[in-house]
Amino acid sequence: MFSVTKSETVHWQNWSGSVHVNVNQICTPFTVEELAAIVKKAKNHNKTIRVVGAGHSFTPLVATGDVLISLKYLRGIEEVDKETHTVSVWGGTTLKELSEALAEQGYAMENMGDINLQTIAGAISTGTHGTGAHLGNIPTQITGITLMTATGELETVHSLSNQALLQAAQVSLGMLGIIVKAEIKVLPQYSLIAHSYRLSFDDCLKQLDALKALNRNFEFYWFPYTETVQVKTMNRWEDHTAMPANAKQNSMLKKLVIENGLLWVMSEASKRIPKTYKAVSTMSAMGVPVGSEVNTSHLLYATPRLVKFQEMEYAVPEETLPQVLQEIKYIIKRKKCKVHFPIECRFVKQDHIWLSPSYGRNSAYVAVHMYKGMPFNEYFSIMEEIFRKYEGRPHWGKMHTCPNQELQELYPKLQHFLDIRKRLDSAGVFMNDYLRDLFQVS
Ligand SMILES: Cc1cc2nc3c(=O)[nH]c(=O)nc-3n(C[C@H](O)[C@H](O)[C@H](O)COP(=O)(O)OP(=O)(O)OC[C@H]3O[C@@H](n4cnc5c(N)ncnc54)[C@H](O)[C@@H]3O)c2cc1C
């Protein structure tokens, strides 16, 4: 008998509550040997397996009625190689744990998204990204992956020995096997200075190229029904002693109060009295936090997101962003979309990862949100029409309805990926109904 925690028919739901399933078994192995035994047993009993990270995806990627595995006991840094500046980390480690452990060793991740609660394996698997036109998504920071395949055996995939398999495994939605460990290339620890300020929609679009080129990290939020944009930039801060007079060291309280408390109050108002959506968006634009902050990089990337929402995000070719936004602005007004959450725009450098939404093209990611409990289908489908018109590729972890035929056209290496999937897992142990349908796998 293995020391595997399991329970019968457990209810599971994701962060946003968009996915609910009753699972036969949730397994939380303590060792790699236990993990292998679970995989072999499931395969022998014709059961399917999905692995869950922190459950922060909005799509039913981890939904299964059979076996759900969590690597919550396989976490932490295993090894730091100070010669190659790479770190080997267990798949169940959250980005928060990883960045804190790296900081203790004098290292940091090259870039991060806007929260740090995801597991490293989950973040890799869906192509999680931050922002920065010169920076790739999180999977581009990975140099090697230790994968447990459907036979229960470990396969090490490394950029030095098997580049093609790594390009398939870097963003693989858990379809090739279980990411037990990942090797990440890291940077010496660094500090950033962050600025937040208001700009008009038109000025932001006019300055887009300069803002992208001149800032390490640049993103902006446009508030529907207004001409206001919040710009956020971050750049390296080398001199810890001479901080600008207005720069704060830690504005966590402000982030909790303004970005969460006030947003929650306004979102509740919008949910209860739907006709207030324009006023709420306008008030949010007026309340944009303006100021600067200096801190260690990992403490600036992540912000608390206590207000729950549903989200759709597409990566469009970066040069199309101005047209995409003009169309979004026009259609929101024309169709009177009831939305008060700002539209988030970020930038990611192109890569060579087969299922990465930034494969082969510099990308602008445009995200639309709806407060949890408010209707989102109509709004998301209006937005999706625009994204798809500009050959947008959906973020795998966020809501979308992109059909298989379009995915085939958008991802030139999709068939190569599916061939490898079939070779590694011909019985489809790691598939669920959602993925079979999405990728037309029988
Ligand atoms: C509040 C919030 C903020 C977010 N911010 C960002 C952001 O800034 N940028 C961005 O790009 N995305 C963002 N996301 C989306 C999120 O980063 C992704 O959906 C990510 O995959 C979630 O990681 P997770 O650990 O929760 O994985 P899950 O959602 O649990 O799983 C995601 C996928 O990874 C697979 N997986 C998990 N662990 C393993 C493993 N060990 N081996 C193999 N496969 C595995 C699962 O099977 C599934 O296919 C955000 C989501 C939320 C809710």
Coordinates of C-alpha atoms and ligand atoms in Angstrom, one line a residue:
M1 CA 0.0 0.0 0.0
F2 CA 1.4 3.4 -0.9
S3 CA 1.0 6.5 1.3
V4 CA -1.2 8.2 -1.2
T5 CA -3.9 10.5 0.0
K6 CA -7.1 9.7 -1.8
S7 CA -10.8 10.1 -1.3
E8 CA -13.9 8.9 -3.1
T9 CA -15.9 11.1 -5.4
V10 CA -14.6 14.5 -4.3
H11 CA -16.1 17.7 -5.6
W12 CA -13.4 19.9 -7.3
Q13 CA -13.7 23.4 -8.6
N14 CA -11.2 25.9 -10.1
W15 CA -10.3 29.4 -8.8
S16 CA -13.0 31.2 -10.7
G17 CA -15.8 28.6 -10.2
S18 CA -16.2 28.2 -13.9
V19 CA -15.3 24.4 -13.7
H20 CA -17.0 22.0 -11.3
V21 CA -16.4 18.2 -11.4
N22 CA -16.9 15.1 -9.2
V23 CA -13.6 13.2 -9.2
N24 CA -13.3 9.5 -8.4
Q25 CA -9.8 9.9 -6.8
I26 CA -7.6 12.8 -5.9
C27 CA -4.1 11.5 -5.4
T28 CA -1.3 13.5 -3.7
P29 CA 1.8 11.3 -4.0
F30 CA 4.7 12.0 -1.6
T31 CA 7.4 10.5 -3.8
V32 CA 8.2 9.9 -7.5
E33 CA 7.8 6.1 -6.9
E34 CA 4.2 6.7 -5.6
L35 CA 3.5 8.9 -8.6
A36 CA 4.7 6.1 -10.9
A37 CA 2.5 3.5 -9.2
I38 CA -0.6 5.8 -9.5
V39 CA 0.1 6.2 -13.2
K40 CA 0.6 2.5 -13.9
K41 CA -2.4 1.5 -11.9
A42 CA -4.6 4.1 -13.7
K43 CA -3.4 2.9 -17.1
N44 CA -3.9 -0.8 -16.2
H45 CA -7.5 0.0 -15.2
N46 CA -8.2 2.1 -18.3
K47 CA -8.6 5.2 -16.2
T48 CA -7.6 8.7 -17.3
I49 CA -5.5 11.1 -15.4
R50 CA -5.3 14.8 -15.2
V51 CA -2.8 16.8 -13.1
V52 CA -3.9 19.9 -11.3
G53 CA -1.6 22.7 -10.3
A54 CA -3.2 25.5 -8.4
G55 CA -6.5 25.3 -10.4
H56 CA -6.1 28.8 -11.7
S57 CA -7.1 28.0 -15.3
F58 CA -10.5 29.2 -16.4
T59 CA -10.9 26.4 -19.0
P60 CA -11.7 22.7 -18.1
L61 CA -8.2 21.6 -18.6
V62 CA -8.0 19.5 -15.5
A63 CA -11.6 18.3 -15.5
T64 CA -11.9 14.6 -15.1
G65 CA -14.2 12.1 -13.4
D66 CA -11.3 9.6 -13.0
V67 CA -8.0 10.4 -11.4
L68 CA -6.8 13.9 -10.5
I69 CA -3.2 14.1 -9.3
S70 CA -1.8 17.0 -7.4
L71 CA 1.9 17.4 -6.9
K72 CA 1.4 19.5 -3.7
Y73 CA 3.9 17.3 -1.9
L74 CA 6.5 17.4 -4.7
R75 CA 7.5 21.0 -4.3
G76 CA 10.6 23.1 -3.6
I77 CA 13.9 23.7 -5.2
E78 CA 16.0 20.6 -5.7
E79 CA 19.3 21.9 -6.9
V80 CA 20.9 25.3 -7.8
D81 CA 23.7 25.2 -10.4
K82 CA 25.7 28.3 -9.8
E83 CA 27.9 27.6 -12.9
T84 CA 25.0 27.4 -15.5
H85 CA 22.6 29.7 -13.5
T86 CA 19.9 27.1 -13.7
V87 CA 17.7 25.7 -11.0
S88 CA 15.9 22.4 -10.8
V89 CA 12.5 22.8 -9.2
W90 CA 9.7 20.3 -8.4
G91 CA 6.6 20.6 -10.5
G92 CA 4.2 21.3 -7.6
T93 CA 6.2 24.4 -6.4
T94 CA 4.2 27.6 -6.6
L95 CA 5.7 30.7 -8.3
K96 CA 5.6 32.4 -4.9
E97 CA 7.6 29.7 -3.3
L98 CA 10.0 29.5 -6.2
S99 CA 10.7 33.2 -6.3
E100 CA 11.2 33.4 -2.5
A101 CA 13.6 30.4 -2.6
L102 CA 15.5 31.9 -5.5
A103 CA 15.8 35.2 -3.7
E104 CA 17.4 33.4 -0.7
Q105 CA 20.0 32.0 -3.2
G106 CA 20.6 35.5 -4.8
Y107 CA 18.6 34.6 -7.9
A108 CA 15.3 35.7 -9.6
M109 CA 13.1 34.7 -12.5
E110 CA 13.5 36.7 -15.7
N111 CA 9.9 37.7 -15.8
M112 CA 6.6 36.8 -14.1
G113 CA 2.9 37.3 -14.6
D114 CA 0.6 39.4 -12.4
I115 CA 0.0 36.7 -9.7
N116 CA 2.3 34.1 -8.2
L117 CA -0.1 31.5 -6.9
Q118 CA 0.2 29.2 -9.9
T119 CA 2.5 26.1 -9.8
I120 CA 5.5 26.2 -12.0
A121 CA 4.2 23.1 -13.9
G122 CA 0.8 24.7 -14.4
A123 CA 2.4 28.0 -15.6
I124 CA 4.6 26.2 -18.0
S125 CA 1.8 24.0 -19.4
T126 CA -0.5 26.8 -20.5
G127 CA 2.1 29.3 -21.6
T128 CA 1.7 31.7 -18.7
H129 CA 3.3 35.1 -19.5
G130 CA 4.1 38.5 -18.0
T131 CA 4.8 41.5 -20.1
G132 CA 7.8 43.0 -21.9
A133 CA 8.3 43.2 -25.6
H134 CA 11.9 41.9 -25.2
L135 CA 10.9 39.0 -22.9
G136 CA 9.4 35.6 -23.6
N137 CA 6.7 33.8 -21.7
I138 CA 7.5 31.7 -18.6
P139 CA 8.0 28.4 -20.7
T140 CA 10.9 30.2 -22.5
Q141 CA 12.7 30.3 -19.2
I142 CA 12.7 26.5 -19.1
T143 CA 15.8 24.5 -20.3
G144 CA 14.7 21.1 -19.2
I145 CA 11.7 19.0 -18.1
T146 CA 11.5 15.7 -16.3
L147 CA 8.4 14.1 -17.6
M148 CA 6.6 11.1 -16.2
T149 CA 5.0 9.5 -19.3
A150 CA 2.0 7.2 -19.5
T151 CA 4.1 4.1 -18.8
G152 CA 5.1 5.5 -15.4
E153 CA 8.7 6.0 -16.5
L154 CA 10.7 9.2 -16.3
E155 CA 11.9 10.9 -19.5
T156 CA 14.3 13.8 -19.3
V157 CA 13.8 16.3 -22.0
H158 CA 16.6 18.9 -22.3
S159 CA 17.5 21.8 -24.7
L160 CA 21.0 20.3 -25.1
S161 CA 19.9 16.8 -26.0
N162 CA 16.4 16.9 -27.4
Q163 CA 15.4 20.4 -28.6
A164 CA 12.3 19.3 -30.6
L165 CA 10.8 17.3 -27.7
L166 CA 11.4 20.2 -25.4
Q167 CA 9.6 22.6 -27.8
A168 CA 6.7 20.2 -27.6
A169 CA 6.8 19.8 -23.8
Q170 CA 7.2 23.4 -22.9
V171 CA 3.5 24.2 -23.5
S172 CA 1.7 20.9 -23.5
L173 CA -1.5 21.3 -21.3
G174 CA -0.5 18.1 -19.4
M175 CA -1.1 16.0 -22.6
L176 CA 2.4 14.6 -22.9
G177 CA 2.8 13.4 -19.3
I178 CA 3.4 14.8 -15.8
I179 CA 6.0 17.5 -15.3
V180 CA 7.8 16.2 -12.2
K181 CA 10.6 18.6 -12.3
A182 CA 11.7 21.6 -14.4
E183 CA 15.1 23.2 -15.0
I184 CA 14.9 27.0 -15.2
K185 CA 17.5 29.5 -16.3
V186 CA 17.6 32.3 -13.7
L187 CA 19.1 35.8 -13.4
P188 CA 21.1 37.2 -10.5
Q189 CA 18.6 38.9 -8.2
Y190 CA 17.6 42.4 -9.4
S191 CA 15.4 45.3 -8.3
L192 CA 12.9 47.2 -10.4
I193 CA 11.4 50.6 -10.3
A194 CA 7.7 50.6 -11.2
H195 CA 5.7 53.6 -12.4
S196 CA 2.0 53.8 -12.8
Y197 CA 0.3 56.8 -14.5
R198 CA -2.6 57.9 -16.6
L199 CA -2.5 58.6 -20.3
S200 CA -5.2 59.3 -22.9
F201 CA -6.2 56.3 -25.1
D202 CA -5.0 58.1 -28.2
D203 CA -1.7 59.2 -26.7
C204 CA -1.0 55.7 -25.5
L205 CA -1.5 54.3 -29.0
K206 CA 0.7 57.0 -30.4
Q207 CA 3.5 56.3 -28.0
L208 CA 3.1 52.5 -28.2
D209 CA 6.3 51.7 -30.0
A210 CA 8.4 53.9 -27.7
L211 CA 6.7 52.6 -24.6
K212 CA 7.4 49.0 -25.7
A213 CA 11.0 49.7 -26.8
L214 CA 12.1 51.8 -23.8
N215 CA 10.7 49.8 -21.0
R216 CA 11.7 46.4 -19.7
N217 CA 8.1 45.7 -18.7
F218 CA 5.2 47.7 -20.1
E219 CA 1.5 47.0 -19.9
F220 CA -1.6 49.2 -20.0
Y221 CA -5.3 49.0 -19.1
W222 CA -8.0 50.8 -21.0
F223 CA -11.2 51.7 -19.0
P224 CA -14.3 51.1 -21.2
Y225 CA -16.4 54.2 -21.9
T226 CA -13.5 56.5 -21.1
E227 CA -10.5 58.0 -22.9
T228 CA -8.3 56.9 -20.0
V229 CA -5.5 54.4 -19.9
Q230 CA -3.4 53.3 -16.9
V231 CA 0.2 52.7 -18.0
K232 CA 2.4 50.5 -15.9
T233 CA 6.2 50.3 -16.6
M234 CA 9.0 48.6 -14.8
N235 CA 12.7 49.0 -15.4
R236 CA 15.9 47.8 -13.7
W237 CA 16.8 49.7 -10.6
E238 CA 20.5 49.5 -9.9
D239 CA 21.1 52.0 -7.1
H240 CA 19.3 51.0 -3.9
T241 CA 20.5 54.1 -1.9
A242 CA 19.3 56.9 -4.1
M243 CA 15.6 56.2 -4.4
P244 CA 13.5 58.9 -6.1
A245 CA 11.7 61.0 -3.4
N246 CA 8.2 59.9 -4.4
A247 CA 9.1 56.2 -4.8
K248 CA 7.7 53.9 -2.1
Q249 CA 9.3 50.7 -0.9
N250 CA 6.2 48.7 -0.4
S251 CA 2.7 49.6 -1.5
M252 CA 1.0 46.3 -0.6
L253 CA -1.6 48.1 1.5
K254 CA -2.5 50.4 -1.4
K255 CA -2.8 47.4 -3.7
L256 CA -5.0 45.6 -1.2
V257 CA -7.2 48.7 -0.6
I258 CA -7.4 50.2 -4.2
E259 CA -6.9 47.3 -6.5
N260 CA -8.9 44.9 -4.5
G261 CA -11.2 46.6 -1.9
L262 CA -12.4 49.4 -4.1
L263 CA -12.7 47.1 -7.1
W264 CA -14.8 44.7 -5.1
V265 CA -17.1 47.5 -3.9
M266 CA -17.5 48.9 -7.4
S267 CA -18.0 45.4 -8.9
E268 CA -20.7 44.6 -6.4
A269 CA -22.4 47.8 -7.3
S270 CA -22.2 47.0 -11.0
K271 CA -23.6 43.5 -10.3
R272 CA -26.5 44.6 -8.2
I273 CA -27.4 47.7 -10.3
P274 CA -26.3 46.7 -13.8
K275 CA -27.0 50.1 -15.4
T276 CA -24.1 51.6 -13.3
Y277 CA -21.4 49.9 -15.4
K278 CA -20.4 53.1 -17.3
A279 CA -20.2 55.1 -14.1
V280 CA -18.2 52.4 -12.4
S281 CA -15.7 52.2 -15.2
T282 CA -15.4 56.0 -15.3
M283 CA -14.8 56.1 -11.5
S284 CA -12.2 53.3 -11.8
A285 CA -10.4 55.4 -14.4
M286 CA -10.4 58.4 -12.1
G287 CA -9.0 56.3 -9.3
V288 CA -6.0 55.0 -11.2
P289 CA -3.1 54.8 -8.8
V290 CA -0.4 57.2 -9.8
G291 CA 3.1 56.8 -8.3
S292 CA 6.4 54.9 -8.3
E293 CA 7.7 52.0 -6.3
V294 CA 11.1 50.3 -6.0
N295 CA 11.4 46.7 -4.9
T296 CA 13.0 43.4 -5.5
S297 CA 11.7 42.1 -8.8
H298 CA 9.5 39.2 -7.5
L299 CA 7.7 41.5 -5.1
L300 CA 6.7 43.9 -7.8
Y301 CA 5.5 41.4 -10.5
A302 CA 2.8 39.8 -8.4
T303 CA -0.2 41.7 -7.1
P304 CA -2.9 40.2 -4.9
R305 CA -6.1 39.4 -6.9
L306 CA -8.8 38.9 -4.3
V307 CA -11.7 40.0 -6.5
K308 CA -12.8 37.0 -8.5
F309 CA -13.6 37.2 -12.2
Q310 CA -13.9 35.2 -15.5
E311 CA -11.3 36.0 -18.2
M312 CA -10.6 35.6 -21.9
E313 CA -7.2 36.5 -23.4
Y314 CA -5.9 36.3 -26.9
A315 CA -2.5 36.9 -28.3
V316 CA -2.6 39.0 -31.5
P317 CA 0.3 40.0 -33.8
E318 CA 1.7 42.9 -31.9
E319 CA 1.5 45.3 -34.9
T320 CA -2.3 44.8 -35.0
L321 CA -2.9 46.0 -31.4
P322 CA -4.0 49.6 -32.3
Q323 CA -6.7 48.3 -34.8
V324 CA -7.8 45.6 -32.3
L325 CA -8.2 48.2 -29.6
Q326 CA -10.0 50.7 -31.8
E327 CA -12.5 48.0 -32.8
I328 CA -13.0 46.9 -29.2
K329 CA -13.6 50.5 -28.1
Y330 CA -16.1 51.1 -30.9
I331 CA -18.0 47.9 -30.4
I332 CA -18.3 48.1 -26.6
K333 CA -20.0 51.5 -27.1
R334 CA -22.1 50.4 -30.0
K335 CA -23.3 47.2 -28.4
K336 CA -23.5 48.8 -24.9
C337 CA -21.6 46.0 -23.4
K338 CA -22.1 45.9 -19.7
V339 CA -18.5 45.9 -18.6
H340 CA -16.6 47.8 -15.9
F341 CA -13.4 45.9 -15.8
P342 CA -10.5 47.5 -17.8
I343 CA -9.1 45.8 -20.9
E344 CA -5.5 44.6 -20.1
C345 CA -2.8 44.8 -22.8
R346 CA 0.6 43.1 -22.4
F347 CA 3.5 42.2 -24.7
V348 CA 5.5 39.0 -25.2
K349 CA 8.5 38.3 -27.4
Q350 CA 8.2 35.5 -30.0
D351 CA 9.5 32.0 -29.3
H352 CA 9.9 28.6 -30.8
I353 CA 7.6 26.6 -28.6
W354 CA 5.1 24.7 -30.7
L355 CA 1.9 25.4 -28.8
S356 CA 2.9 28.8 -27.4
P357 CA 0.5 31.6 -28.4
S358 CA 3.7 33.6 -29.2
Y359 CA 5.1 31.0 -31.5
G360 CA 7.0 32.7 -34.3
R361 CA 5.5 36.2 -33.8
N362 CA 5.9 39.0 -31.3
S363 CA 2.6 39.3 -29.6
A364 CA 0.2 41.7 -27.9
Y365 CA -2.0 39.9 -25.4
V366 CA -5.4 41.4 -24.8
A367 CA -7.4 40.2 -21.9
V368 CA -11.1 40.9 -21.1
H369 CA -12.6 40.2 -17.7
M370 CA -16.0 40.0 -16.1
Y371 CA -16.8 40.1 -12.4
K372 CA -17.7 36.7 -11.1
G373 CA -21.5 36.3 -11.0
M374 CA -22.1 38.7 -13.9
P375 CA -23.1 37.4 -17.4
F376 CA -20.0 37.2 -19.6
N377 CA -20.9 35.0 -22.6
E378 CA -22.2 37.7 -24.9
Y379 CA -19.4 40.2 -24.1
F380 CA -16.7 37.5 -24.5
S381 CA -18.1 36.3 -27.8
I382 CA -18.2 39.9 -29.2
M383 CA -14.6 40.3 -28.1
E384 CA -13.6 36.9 -29.5
E385 CA -14.9 37.8 -32.9
I386 CA -12.5 40.7 -33.0
F387 CA -9.5 38.7 -31.7
R388 CA -10.1 35.9 -34.3
K389 CA -10.5 38.4 -37.1
Y390 CA -6.9 39.5 -36.3
E391 CA -5.6 35.8 -36.2
G392 CA -5.5 35.9 -32.4
R393 CA -4.4 32.8 -30.6
P394 CA -6.2 32.0 -27.4
H395 CA -4.4 31.7 -24.0
W396 CA -4.9 28.0 -23.2
G397 CA -5.8 28.7 -19.6
K398 CA -8.4 31.3 -20.3
M399 CA -11.9 31.1 -21.8
H400 CA -12.2 30.8 -25.6
T401 CA -14.3 28.9 -28.2
C402 CA -11.6 28.7 -30.9
P403 CA -12.5 25.7 -33.1
N404 CA -10.0 23.0 -34.0
Q405 CA -9.8 23.9 -37.7
E406 CA -8.7 27.4 -36.7
L407 CA -6.2 26.1 -34.2
Q408 CA -4.7 24.0 -37.0
E409 CA -4.2 27.1 -39.1
L410 CA -2.9 29.2 -36.2
Y411 CA -0.4 26.7 -34.9
P412 CA 1.9 25.4 -37.8
K413 CA 3.4 22.8 -35.5
L414 CA 0.2 21.5 -34.0
Q415 CA 0.2 18.2 -36.0
H416 CA 3.8 17.6 -34.9
F417 CA 2.8 18.1 -31.3
L418 CA -0.2 15.7 -31.7
D419 CA 2.1 13.1 -33.3
I420 CA 4.4 13.2 -30.3
R421 CA 1.4 13.0 -28.0
K422 CA 0.2 9.9 -29.8
R423 CA 3.7 8.3 -29.5
L424 CA 4.0 9.0 -25.8
D425 CA 0.4 8.3 -24.8
S426 CA -1.4 6.2 -27.5
A427 CA -4.0 5.1 -25.0
G428 CA -4.9 8.7 -24.1
V429 CA -4.3 8.3 -20.4
F430 CA -3.6 12.0 -20.0
M431 CA -6.6 13.2 -22.1
N432 CA -10.1 14.4 -21.0
D433 CA -13.2 15.2 -23.0
Y434 CA -12.4 18.9 -23.3
L435 CA -9.0 18.2 -24.8
R436 CA -10.2 15.4 -27.1
D437 CA -12.8 17.8 -28.5
L438 CA -10.4 20.8 -28.7
F439 CA -7.7 18.8 -30.6
Q440 CA -10.0 16.3 -32.3
V441 CA -8.2 13.3 -30.8
S442 CA -10.2 10.1 -30.8
Ligands
LIG1 C1 -6.1 35.6 -10.8 C2 -5.4 35.0 -12.0 C3 -4.4 35.7 -12.6 C4 -3.7 35.2 -13.7 N1 -2.7 35.9 -14.2 C5 -2.0 35.4 -15.3 C6 -1.0 36.1 -15.9 O1 -0.5 37.2 -15.4 N2 -0.5 35.6 -17.1 C7 -0.9 34.5 -17.6 O2 -0.4 34.1 -18.7 N3 -1.9 33.7 -17.1 C8 -2.4 34.2 -15.9 N4 -3.4 33.4 -15.3 C9 -3.7 32.1 -15.9 C10 -2.8 31.1 -15.2 O3 -1.5 31.5 -15.1 C11 -2.8 29.7 -16.0 O4 -4.1 29.3 -16.2 C12 -2.0 28.7 -15.3 O5 -1.9 27.5 -16.0 C13 -2.5 28.3 -13.9 O6 -1.5 27.5 -13.2 P1 -2.0 26.4 -12.2 O7 -0.9 26.0 -11.4 O8 -3.2 26.9 -11.5 O9 -2.4 25.2 -13.2 P2 -3.9 24.5 -13.4 O10 -4.8 25.6 -13.8 O11 -4.2 23.7 -12.3 O12 -3.5 23.6 -14.7 C14 -3.2 24.2 -15.9 C15 -2.7 23.1 -16.9 O13 -1.4 22.7 -16.4 C16 -1.4 21.3 -16.3 N5 -0.6 20.9 -15.2 C17 -0.5 21.3 -14.0 N6 0.4 20.7 -13.3 C18 1.0 19.8 -14.1 C19 2.1 18.9 -14.0 N7 2.8 18.7 -12.9 N8 2.4 18.2 -15.1 C20 1.7 18.3 -16.3 N9 0.7 19.2 -16.4 C21 0.4 19.9 -15.4 C22 -2.9 20.9 -16.1 O14 -3.2 19.6 -16.4 C23 -3.6 21.9 -17.0 O15 -3.6 21.5 -18.3 C24 -4.1 33.9 -14.2 C25 -5.2 33.2 -13.6 C26 -5.8 33.7 -12.5 C27 -7.0 33.0 -11.9

